[in-house]
PDB file of C-alpha atoms and ligand atoms in Angstrom:
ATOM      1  CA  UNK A   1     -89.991 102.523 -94.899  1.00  0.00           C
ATOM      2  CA  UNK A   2     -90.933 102.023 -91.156  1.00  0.00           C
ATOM      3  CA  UNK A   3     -89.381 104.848 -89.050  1.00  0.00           C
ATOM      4  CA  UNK A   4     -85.710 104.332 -86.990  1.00  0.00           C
ATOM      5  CA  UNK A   5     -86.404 106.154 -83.588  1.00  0.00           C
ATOM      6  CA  UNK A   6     -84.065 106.359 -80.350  1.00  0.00           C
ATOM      7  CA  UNK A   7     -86.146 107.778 -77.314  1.00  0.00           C
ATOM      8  CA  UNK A   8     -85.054 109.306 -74.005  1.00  0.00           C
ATOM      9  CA  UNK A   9     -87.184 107.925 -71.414  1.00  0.00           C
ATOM     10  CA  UNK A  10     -85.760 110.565 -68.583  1.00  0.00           C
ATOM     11  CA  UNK A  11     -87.997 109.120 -65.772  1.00  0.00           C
ATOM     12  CA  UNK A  12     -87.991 111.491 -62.811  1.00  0.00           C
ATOM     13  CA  UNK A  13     -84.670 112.129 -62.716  1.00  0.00           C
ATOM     14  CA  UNK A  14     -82.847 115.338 -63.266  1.00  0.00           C
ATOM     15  CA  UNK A  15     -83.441 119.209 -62.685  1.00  0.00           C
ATOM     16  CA  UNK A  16     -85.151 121.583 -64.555  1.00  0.00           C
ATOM     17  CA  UNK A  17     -81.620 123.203 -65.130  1.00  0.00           C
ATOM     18  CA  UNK A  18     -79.905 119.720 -65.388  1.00  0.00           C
ATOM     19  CA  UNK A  19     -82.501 119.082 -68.174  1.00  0.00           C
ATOM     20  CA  UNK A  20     -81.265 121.773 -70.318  1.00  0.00           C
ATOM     21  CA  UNK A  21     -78.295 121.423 -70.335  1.00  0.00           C
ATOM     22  CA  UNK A  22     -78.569 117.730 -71.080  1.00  0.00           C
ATOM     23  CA  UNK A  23     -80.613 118.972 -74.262  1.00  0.00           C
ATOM     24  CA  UNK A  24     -78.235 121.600 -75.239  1.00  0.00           C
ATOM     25  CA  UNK A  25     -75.055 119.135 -74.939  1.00  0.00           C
ATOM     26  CA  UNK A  26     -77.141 116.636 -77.350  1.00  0.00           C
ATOM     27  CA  UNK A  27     -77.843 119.231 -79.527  1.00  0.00           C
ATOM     28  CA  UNK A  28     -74.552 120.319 -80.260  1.00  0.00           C
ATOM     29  CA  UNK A  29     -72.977 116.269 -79.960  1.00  0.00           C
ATOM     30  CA  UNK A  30     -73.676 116.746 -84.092  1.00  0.00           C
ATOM     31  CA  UNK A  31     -76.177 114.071 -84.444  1.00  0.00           C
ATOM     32  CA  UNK A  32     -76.138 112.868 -88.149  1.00  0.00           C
ATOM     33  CA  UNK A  33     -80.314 112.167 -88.168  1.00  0.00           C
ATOM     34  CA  UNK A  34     -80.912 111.234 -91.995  1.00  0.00           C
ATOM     35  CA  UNK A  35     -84.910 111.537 -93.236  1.00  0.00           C
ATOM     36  CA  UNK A  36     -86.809 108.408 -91.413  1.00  0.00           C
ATOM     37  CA  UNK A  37     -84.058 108.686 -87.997  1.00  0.00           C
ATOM     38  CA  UNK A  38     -85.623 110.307 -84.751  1.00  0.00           C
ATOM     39  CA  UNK A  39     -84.693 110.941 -81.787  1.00  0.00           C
ATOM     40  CA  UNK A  40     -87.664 111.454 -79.545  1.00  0.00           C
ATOM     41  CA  UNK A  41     -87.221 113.254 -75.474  1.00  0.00           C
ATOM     42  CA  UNK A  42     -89.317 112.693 -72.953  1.00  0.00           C
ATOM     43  CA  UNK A  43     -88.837 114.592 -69.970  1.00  0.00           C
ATOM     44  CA  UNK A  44     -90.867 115.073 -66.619  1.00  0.00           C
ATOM     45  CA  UNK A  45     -94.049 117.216 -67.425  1.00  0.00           C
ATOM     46  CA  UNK A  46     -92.643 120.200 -66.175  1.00  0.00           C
ATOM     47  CA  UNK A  47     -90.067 120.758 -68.748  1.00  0.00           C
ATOM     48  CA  UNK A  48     -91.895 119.970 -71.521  1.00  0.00           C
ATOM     49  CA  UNK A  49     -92.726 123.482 -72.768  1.00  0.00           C
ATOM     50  CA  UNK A  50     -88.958 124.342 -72.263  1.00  0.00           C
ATOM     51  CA  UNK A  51     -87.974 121.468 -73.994  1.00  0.00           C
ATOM     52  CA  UNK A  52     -89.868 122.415 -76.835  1.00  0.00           C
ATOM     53  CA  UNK A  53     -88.875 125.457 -77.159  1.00  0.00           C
ATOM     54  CA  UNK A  54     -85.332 124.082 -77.303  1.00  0.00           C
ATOM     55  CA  UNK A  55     -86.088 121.495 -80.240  1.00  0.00           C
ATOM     56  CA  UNK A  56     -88.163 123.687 -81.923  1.00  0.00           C
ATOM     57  CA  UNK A  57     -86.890 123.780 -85.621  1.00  0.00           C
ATOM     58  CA  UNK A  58     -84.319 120.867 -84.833  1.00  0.00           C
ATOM     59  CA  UNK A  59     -84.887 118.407 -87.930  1.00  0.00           C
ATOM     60  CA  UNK A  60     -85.936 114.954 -86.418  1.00  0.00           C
ATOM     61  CA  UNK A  61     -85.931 116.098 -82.885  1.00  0.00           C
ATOM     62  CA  UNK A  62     -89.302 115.528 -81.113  1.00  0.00           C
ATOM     63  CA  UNK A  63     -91.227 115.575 -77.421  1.00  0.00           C
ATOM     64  CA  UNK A  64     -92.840 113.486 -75.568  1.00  0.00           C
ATOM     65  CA  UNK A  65     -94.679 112.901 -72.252  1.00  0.00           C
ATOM     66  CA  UNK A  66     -94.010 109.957 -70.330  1.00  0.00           C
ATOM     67  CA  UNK A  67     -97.782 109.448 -69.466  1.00  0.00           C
ATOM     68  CA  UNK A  68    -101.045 111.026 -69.751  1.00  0.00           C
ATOM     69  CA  UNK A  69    -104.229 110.073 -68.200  1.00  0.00           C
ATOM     70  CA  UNK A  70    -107.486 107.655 -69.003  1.00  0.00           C
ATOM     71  CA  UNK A  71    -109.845 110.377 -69.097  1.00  0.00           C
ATOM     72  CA  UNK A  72    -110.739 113.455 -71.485  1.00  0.00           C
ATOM     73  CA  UNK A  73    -110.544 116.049 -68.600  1.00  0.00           C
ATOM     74  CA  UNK A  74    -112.219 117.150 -65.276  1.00  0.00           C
ATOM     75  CA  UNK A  75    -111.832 116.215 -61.253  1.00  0.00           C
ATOM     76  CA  UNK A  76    -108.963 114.285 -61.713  1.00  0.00           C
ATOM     77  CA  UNK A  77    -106.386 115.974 -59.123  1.00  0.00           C
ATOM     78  CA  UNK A  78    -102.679 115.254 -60.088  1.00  0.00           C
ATOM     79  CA  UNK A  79    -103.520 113.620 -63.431  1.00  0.00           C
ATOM     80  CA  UNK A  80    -102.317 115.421 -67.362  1.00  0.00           C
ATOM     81  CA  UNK A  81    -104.808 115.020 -69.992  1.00  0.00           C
ATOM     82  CA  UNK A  82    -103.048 114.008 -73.554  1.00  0.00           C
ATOM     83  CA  UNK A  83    -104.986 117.519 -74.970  1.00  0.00           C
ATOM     84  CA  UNK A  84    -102.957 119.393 -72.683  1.00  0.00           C
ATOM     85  CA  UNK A  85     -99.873 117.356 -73.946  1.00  0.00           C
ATOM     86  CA  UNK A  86    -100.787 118.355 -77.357  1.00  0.00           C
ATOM     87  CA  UNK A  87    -101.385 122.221 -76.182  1.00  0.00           C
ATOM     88  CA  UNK A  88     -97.691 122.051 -74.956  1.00  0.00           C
ATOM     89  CA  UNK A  89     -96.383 120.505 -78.206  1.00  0.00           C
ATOM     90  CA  UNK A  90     -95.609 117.082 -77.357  1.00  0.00           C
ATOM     91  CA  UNK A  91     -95.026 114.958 -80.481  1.00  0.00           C
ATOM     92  CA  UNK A  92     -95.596 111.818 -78.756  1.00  0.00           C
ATOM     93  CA  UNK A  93     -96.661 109.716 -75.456  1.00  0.00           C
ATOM     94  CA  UNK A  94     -95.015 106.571 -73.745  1.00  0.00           C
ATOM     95  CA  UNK A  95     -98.042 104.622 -72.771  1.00  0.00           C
ATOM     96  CA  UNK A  96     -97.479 101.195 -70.646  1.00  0.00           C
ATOM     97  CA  UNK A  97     -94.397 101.662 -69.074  1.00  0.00           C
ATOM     98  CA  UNK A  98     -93.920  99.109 -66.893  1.00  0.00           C
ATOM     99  CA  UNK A  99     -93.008 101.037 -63.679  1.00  0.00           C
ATOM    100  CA  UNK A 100     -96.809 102.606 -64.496  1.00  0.00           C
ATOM    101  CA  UNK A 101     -98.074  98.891 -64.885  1.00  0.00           C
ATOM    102  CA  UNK A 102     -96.351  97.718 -61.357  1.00  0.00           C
ATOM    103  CA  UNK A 103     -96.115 101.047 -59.509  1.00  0.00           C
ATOM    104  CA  UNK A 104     -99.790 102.453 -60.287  1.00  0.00           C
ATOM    105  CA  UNK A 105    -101.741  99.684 -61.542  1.00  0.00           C
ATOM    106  CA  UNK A 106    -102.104 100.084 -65.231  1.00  0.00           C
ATOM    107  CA  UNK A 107    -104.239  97.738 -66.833  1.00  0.00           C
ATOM    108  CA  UNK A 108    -104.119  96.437 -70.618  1.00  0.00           C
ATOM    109  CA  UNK A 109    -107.792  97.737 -70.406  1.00  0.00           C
ATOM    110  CA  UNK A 110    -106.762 101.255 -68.608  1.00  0.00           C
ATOM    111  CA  UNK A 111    -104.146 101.643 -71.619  1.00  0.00           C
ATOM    112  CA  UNK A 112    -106.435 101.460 -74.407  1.00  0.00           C
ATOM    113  CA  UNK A 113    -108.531 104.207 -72.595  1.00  0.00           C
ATOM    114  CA  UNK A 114    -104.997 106.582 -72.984  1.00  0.00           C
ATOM    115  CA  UNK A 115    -104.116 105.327 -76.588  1.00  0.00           C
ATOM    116  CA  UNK A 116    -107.319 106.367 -78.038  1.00  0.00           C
ATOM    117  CA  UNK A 117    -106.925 109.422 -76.193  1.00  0.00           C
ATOM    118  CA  UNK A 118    -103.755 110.194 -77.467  1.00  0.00           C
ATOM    119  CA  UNK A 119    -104.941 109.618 -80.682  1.00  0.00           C
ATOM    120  CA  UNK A 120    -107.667 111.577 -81.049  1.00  0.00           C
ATOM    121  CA  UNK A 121    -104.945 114.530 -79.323  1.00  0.00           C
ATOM    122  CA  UNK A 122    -102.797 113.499 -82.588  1.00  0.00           C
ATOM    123  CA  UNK A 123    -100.387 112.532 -80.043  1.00  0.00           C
ATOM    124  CA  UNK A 124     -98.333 108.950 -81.376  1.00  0.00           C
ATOM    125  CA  UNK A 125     -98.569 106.763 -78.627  1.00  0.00           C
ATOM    126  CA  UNK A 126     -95.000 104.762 -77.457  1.00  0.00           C
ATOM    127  CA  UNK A 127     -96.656 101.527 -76.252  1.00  0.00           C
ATOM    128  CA  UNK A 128     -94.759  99.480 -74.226  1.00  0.00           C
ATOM    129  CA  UNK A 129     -94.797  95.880 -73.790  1.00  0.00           C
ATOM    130  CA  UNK A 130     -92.664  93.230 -71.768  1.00  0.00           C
ATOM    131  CA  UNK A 131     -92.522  90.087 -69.281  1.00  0.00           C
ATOM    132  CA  UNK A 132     -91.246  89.838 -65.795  1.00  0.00           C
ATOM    133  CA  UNK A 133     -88.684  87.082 -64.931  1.00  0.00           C
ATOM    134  CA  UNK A 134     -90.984  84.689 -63.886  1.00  0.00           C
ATOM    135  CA  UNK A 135     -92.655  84.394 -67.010  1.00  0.00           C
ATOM    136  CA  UNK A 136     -89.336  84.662 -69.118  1.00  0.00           C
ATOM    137  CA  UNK A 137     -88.628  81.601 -67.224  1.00  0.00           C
ATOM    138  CA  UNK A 138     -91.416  79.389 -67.771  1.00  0.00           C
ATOM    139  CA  UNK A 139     -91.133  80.562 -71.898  1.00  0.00           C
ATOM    140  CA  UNK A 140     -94.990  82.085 -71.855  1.00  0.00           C
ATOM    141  CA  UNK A 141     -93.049  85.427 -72.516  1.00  0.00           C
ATOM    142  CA  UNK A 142     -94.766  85.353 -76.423  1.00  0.00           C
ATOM    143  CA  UNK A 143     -98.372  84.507 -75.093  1.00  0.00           C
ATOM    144  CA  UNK A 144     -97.700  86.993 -72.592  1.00  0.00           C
ATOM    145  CA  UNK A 145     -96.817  89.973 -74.592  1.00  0.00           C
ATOM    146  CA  UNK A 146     -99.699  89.264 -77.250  1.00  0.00           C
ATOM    147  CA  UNK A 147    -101.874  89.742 -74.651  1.00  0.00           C
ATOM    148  CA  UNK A 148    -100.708  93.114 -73.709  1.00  0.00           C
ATOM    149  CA  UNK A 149    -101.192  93.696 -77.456  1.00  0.00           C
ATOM    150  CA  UNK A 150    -104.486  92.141 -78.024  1.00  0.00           C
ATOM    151  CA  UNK A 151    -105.461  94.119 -74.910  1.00  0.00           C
ATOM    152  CA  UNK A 152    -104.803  97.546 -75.829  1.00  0.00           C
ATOM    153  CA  UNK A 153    -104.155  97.805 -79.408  1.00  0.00           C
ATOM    154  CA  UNK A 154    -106.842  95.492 -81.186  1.00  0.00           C
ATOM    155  CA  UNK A 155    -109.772  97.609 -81.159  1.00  0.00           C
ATOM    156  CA  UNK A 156    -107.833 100.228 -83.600  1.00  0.00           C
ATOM    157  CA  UNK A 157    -108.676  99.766 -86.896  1.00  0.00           C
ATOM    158  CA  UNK A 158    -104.924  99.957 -89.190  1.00  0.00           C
ATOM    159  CA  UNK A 159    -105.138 103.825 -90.132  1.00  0.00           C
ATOM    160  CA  UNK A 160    -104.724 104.372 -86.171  1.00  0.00           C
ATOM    161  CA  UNK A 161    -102.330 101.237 -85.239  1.00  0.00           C
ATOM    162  CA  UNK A 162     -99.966 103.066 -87.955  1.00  0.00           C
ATOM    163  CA  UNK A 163     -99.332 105.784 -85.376  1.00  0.00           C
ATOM    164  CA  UNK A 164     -98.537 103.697 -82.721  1.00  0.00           C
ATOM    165  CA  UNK A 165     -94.880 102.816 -82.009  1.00  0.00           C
ATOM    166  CA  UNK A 166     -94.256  99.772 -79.919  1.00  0.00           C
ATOM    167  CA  UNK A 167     -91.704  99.371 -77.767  1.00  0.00           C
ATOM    168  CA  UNK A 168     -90.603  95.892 -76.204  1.00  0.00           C
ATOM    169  CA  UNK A 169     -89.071  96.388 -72.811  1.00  0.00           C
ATOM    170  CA  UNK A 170     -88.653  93.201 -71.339  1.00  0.00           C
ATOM    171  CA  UNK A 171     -88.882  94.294 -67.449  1.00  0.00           C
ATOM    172  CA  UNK A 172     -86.128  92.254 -65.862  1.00  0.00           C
ATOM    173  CA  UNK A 173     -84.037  94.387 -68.256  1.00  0.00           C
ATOM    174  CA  UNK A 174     -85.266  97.488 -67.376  1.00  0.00           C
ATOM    175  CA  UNK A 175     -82.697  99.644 -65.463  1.00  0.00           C
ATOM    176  CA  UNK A 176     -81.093  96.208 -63.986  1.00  0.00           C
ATOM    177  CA  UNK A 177     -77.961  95.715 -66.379  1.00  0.00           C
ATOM    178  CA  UNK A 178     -79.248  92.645 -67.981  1.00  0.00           C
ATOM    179  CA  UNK A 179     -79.470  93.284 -71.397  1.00  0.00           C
ATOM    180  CA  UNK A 180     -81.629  90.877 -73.921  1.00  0.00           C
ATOM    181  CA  UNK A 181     -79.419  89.680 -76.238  1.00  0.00           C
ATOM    182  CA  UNK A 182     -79.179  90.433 -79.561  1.00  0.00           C
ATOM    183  CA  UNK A 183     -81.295  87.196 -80.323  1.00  0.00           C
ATOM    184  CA  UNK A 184     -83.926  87.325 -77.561  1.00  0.00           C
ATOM    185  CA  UNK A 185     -84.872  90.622 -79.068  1.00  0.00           C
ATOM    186  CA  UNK A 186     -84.997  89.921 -82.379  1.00  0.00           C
ATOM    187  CA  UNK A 187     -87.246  86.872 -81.734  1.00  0.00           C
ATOM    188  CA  UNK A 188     -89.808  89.032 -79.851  1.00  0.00           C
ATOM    189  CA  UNK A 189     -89.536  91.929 -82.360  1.00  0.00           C
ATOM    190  CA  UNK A 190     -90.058  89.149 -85.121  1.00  0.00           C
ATOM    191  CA  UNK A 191     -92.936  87.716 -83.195  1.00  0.00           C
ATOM    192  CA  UNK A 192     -94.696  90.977 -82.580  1.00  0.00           C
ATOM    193  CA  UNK A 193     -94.598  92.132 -85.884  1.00  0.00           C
ATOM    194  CA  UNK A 194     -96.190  88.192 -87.309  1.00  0.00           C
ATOM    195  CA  UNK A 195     -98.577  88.790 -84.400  1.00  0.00           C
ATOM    196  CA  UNK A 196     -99.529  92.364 -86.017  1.00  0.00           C
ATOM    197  CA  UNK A 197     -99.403  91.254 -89.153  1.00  0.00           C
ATOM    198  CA  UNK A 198    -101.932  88.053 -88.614  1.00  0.00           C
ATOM    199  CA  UNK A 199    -104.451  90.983 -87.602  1.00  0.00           C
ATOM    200  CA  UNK A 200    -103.899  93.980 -89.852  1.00  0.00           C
ATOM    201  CA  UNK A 201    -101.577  92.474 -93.188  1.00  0.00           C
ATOM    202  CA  UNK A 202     -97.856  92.607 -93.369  1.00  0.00           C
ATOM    203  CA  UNK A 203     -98.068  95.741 -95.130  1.00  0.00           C
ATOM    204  CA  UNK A 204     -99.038  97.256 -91.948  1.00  0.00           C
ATOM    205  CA  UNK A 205     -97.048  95.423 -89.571  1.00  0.00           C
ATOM    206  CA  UNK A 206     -94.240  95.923 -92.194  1.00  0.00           C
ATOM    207  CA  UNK A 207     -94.728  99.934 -91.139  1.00  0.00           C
ATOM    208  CA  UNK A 208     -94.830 100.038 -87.383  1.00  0.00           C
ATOM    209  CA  UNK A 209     -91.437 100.710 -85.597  1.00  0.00           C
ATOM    210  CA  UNK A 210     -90.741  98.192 -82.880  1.00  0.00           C
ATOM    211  CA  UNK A 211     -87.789  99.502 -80.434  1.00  0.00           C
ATOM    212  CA  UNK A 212     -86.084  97.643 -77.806  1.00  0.00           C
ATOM    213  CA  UNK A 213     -85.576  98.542 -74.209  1.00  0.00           C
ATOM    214  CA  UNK A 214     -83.855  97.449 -71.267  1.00  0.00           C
ATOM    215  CA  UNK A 215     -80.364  98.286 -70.473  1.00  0.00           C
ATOM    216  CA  UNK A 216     -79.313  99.203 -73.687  1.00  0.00           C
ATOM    217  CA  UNK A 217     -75.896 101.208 -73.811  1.00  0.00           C
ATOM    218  CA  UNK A 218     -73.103 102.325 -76.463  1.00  0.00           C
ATOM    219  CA  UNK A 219     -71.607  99.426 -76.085  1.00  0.00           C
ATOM    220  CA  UNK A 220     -74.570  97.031 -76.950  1.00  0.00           C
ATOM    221  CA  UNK A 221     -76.903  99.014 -79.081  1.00  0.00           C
ATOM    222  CA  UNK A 222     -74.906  99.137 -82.152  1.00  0.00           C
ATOM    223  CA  UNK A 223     -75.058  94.736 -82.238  1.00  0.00           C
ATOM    224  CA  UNK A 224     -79.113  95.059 -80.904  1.00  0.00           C
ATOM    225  CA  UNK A 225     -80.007  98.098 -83.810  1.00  0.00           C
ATOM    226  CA  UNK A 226     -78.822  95.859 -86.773  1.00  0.00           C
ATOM    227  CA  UNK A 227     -81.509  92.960 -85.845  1.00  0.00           C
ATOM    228  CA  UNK A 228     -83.761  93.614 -88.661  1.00  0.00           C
ATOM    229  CA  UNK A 229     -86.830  93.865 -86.833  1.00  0.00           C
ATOM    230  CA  UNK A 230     -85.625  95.627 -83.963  1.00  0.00           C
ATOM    231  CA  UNK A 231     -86.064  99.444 -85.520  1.00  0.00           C
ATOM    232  CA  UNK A 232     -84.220 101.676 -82.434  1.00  0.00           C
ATOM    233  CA  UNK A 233     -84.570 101.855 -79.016  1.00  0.00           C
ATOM    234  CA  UNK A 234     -86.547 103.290 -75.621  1.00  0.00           C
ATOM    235  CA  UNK A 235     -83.339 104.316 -73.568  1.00  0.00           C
ATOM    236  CA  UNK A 236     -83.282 104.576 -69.353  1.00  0.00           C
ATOM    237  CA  UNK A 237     -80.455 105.311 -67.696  1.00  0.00           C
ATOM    238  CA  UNK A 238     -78.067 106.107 -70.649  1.00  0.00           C
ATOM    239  CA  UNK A 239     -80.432 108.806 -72.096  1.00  0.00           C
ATOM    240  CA  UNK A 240     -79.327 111.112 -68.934  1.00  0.00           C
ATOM    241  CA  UNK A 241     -75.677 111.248 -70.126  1.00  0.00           C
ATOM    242  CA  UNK A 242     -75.503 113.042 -73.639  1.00  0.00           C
ATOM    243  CA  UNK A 243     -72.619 111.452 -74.635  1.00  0.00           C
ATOM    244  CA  UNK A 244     -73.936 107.996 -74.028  1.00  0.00           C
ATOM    245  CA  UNK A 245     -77.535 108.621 -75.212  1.00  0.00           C
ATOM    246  CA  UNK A 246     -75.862 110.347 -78.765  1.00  0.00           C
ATOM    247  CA  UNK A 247     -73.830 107.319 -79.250  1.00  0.00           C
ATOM    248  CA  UNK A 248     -76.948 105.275 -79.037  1.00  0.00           C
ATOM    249  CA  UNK A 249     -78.322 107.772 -81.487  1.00  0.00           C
ATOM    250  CA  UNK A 250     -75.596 107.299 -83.710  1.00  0.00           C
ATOM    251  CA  UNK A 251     -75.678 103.147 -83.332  1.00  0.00           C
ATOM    252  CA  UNK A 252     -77.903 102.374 -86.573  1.00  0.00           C
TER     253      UNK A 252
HETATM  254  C1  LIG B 301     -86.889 102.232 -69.700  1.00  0.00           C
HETATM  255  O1  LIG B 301     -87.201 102.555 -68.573  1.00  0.00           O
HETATM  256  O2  LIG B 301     -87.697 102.395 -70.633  1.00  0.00           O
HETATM  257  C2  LIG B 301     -85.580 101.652 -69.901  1.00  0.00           C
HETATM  258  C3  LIG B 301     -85.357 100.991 -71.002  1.00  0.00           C
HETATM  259  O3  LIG B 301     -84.670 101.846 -68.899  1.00  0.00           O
HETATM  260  P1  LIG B 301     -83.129 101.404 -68.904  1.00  0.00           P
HETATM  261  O4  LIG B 301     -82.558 101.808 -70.249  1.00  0.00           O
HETATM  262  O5  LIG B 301     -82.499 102.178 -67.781  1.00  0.00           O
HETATM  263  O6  LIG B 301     -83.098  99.938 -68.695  1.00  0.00           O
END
């Protein structure tokens, strides 16, 4: 059975102080997280240590980064390796997100740099995937989005694709209030996982958790969670208020 997951994609928001407390309040909302439920946090670097340490022994509470970098190590000013992810404890790594695609010029190439990197760190990679308007409008969104897959996931062979999670975040969604509906995102999830399973079996594709993401909320995730292909979600905005993000959490 494919994994549920509900991540916090905390963006660079919030204080270091802010941060905990956010965690602590979560931690005591009394999460019911039965075996195959996660919920995954993925601060700014800086708190990732402390984050850790507040997770630590928390059953189905994990870390991750929000990035990490195309290259192993060396003279790369600025820039977090995924080993040094790992060496701080982080669980897993968004990879994709498209504010790094627009903002700083990630390419489908670039990204399949950082996912075997993460790999090989034993990080699990959160890739994300997702159209602009433009092409949600002319209904290429499908040849669009196998692209991005094609792109950077391909080249694994299944053992590795099994560690990815993929995350569909159509980007006219993201952070803008417009939801997909409950449809829309079951018709991409659906499509992803026939595109996966085309290349690596349905067994495979039957394994990888696809979340949604893009505006999701209390008030729609419960109606976008019981899709059947949509398997949790990559949560924004509502992940910074603990009461919102654990009744996401608590939306399956
Ligand atoms: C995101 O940035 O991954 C995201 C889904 O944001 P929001 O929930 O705010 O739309």
């Amino acid at each position: 059975m494919r994994k549920k997951i509900v991540a916090a994609n905390w963006k660079m928001n919030l204080t270091l102080e802010q941060g905990e407390q956010l965690v602590n309040d979560l931690l005591g909302a009394g999460l019911q997280l039965p075996e195959g439920r996660e919920v995954v946090i993925a601060p700014p670097f800086p708190y990732l240590l402390k984050v850790k340490q507040l997770i630590s022994n928390k059953p189905g509470f994990f870390l991750a980064a929000q990035n990490c970098y195309s290259e192993k190590s060396g003279a790369y000013t600025g820039e977090v390796s995924a080993e040094m992810l790992r060496s701080v404890g982080a669980d897993f790594v968004i990879l994709g997100h498209s504010e790094r695609r627009e903002y700083f010029s990630e390419s489908n190439a670039q990204l399949a740099k950082k996912i075997d990197l993460a790999l090989a760190n034993g990080l699990k990679p959160i890739f994300c995937c997702g159209e602009p308007l433009e092409v949600r409008k002319a209904e290429t969104q499908n040849a669009y989005v196998a692209k991005q897959l094609a792109e950077s996931l391909y080249h694994l062979d299944a053992a590795a694709l099994k560690q990815v999670v993929i995350a569909y975040e159509p980007i006219w969604a993201i952070g803008t209030g417009l939801t997909a509906s409950a449809q829309q995102a079951q018709d991409m999830h659906a499509f992803i996982r026939a595109e996966l399973a085309a290349k690596y079996g349905d067994a495979v594709a039957q394994d990888i958790t696809i979340l949604y993401g893009g505006s999701a909320k209390p008030g729609n995730a419960k109606e976008l969670f019981a899709c059947p292909d949509v398997d949790g979600g990559l949560i924004g905005g509502a992940s910074l208020v603990a009461a919102d993000f654990a009744a996401i959490v608590q939306s399956f």
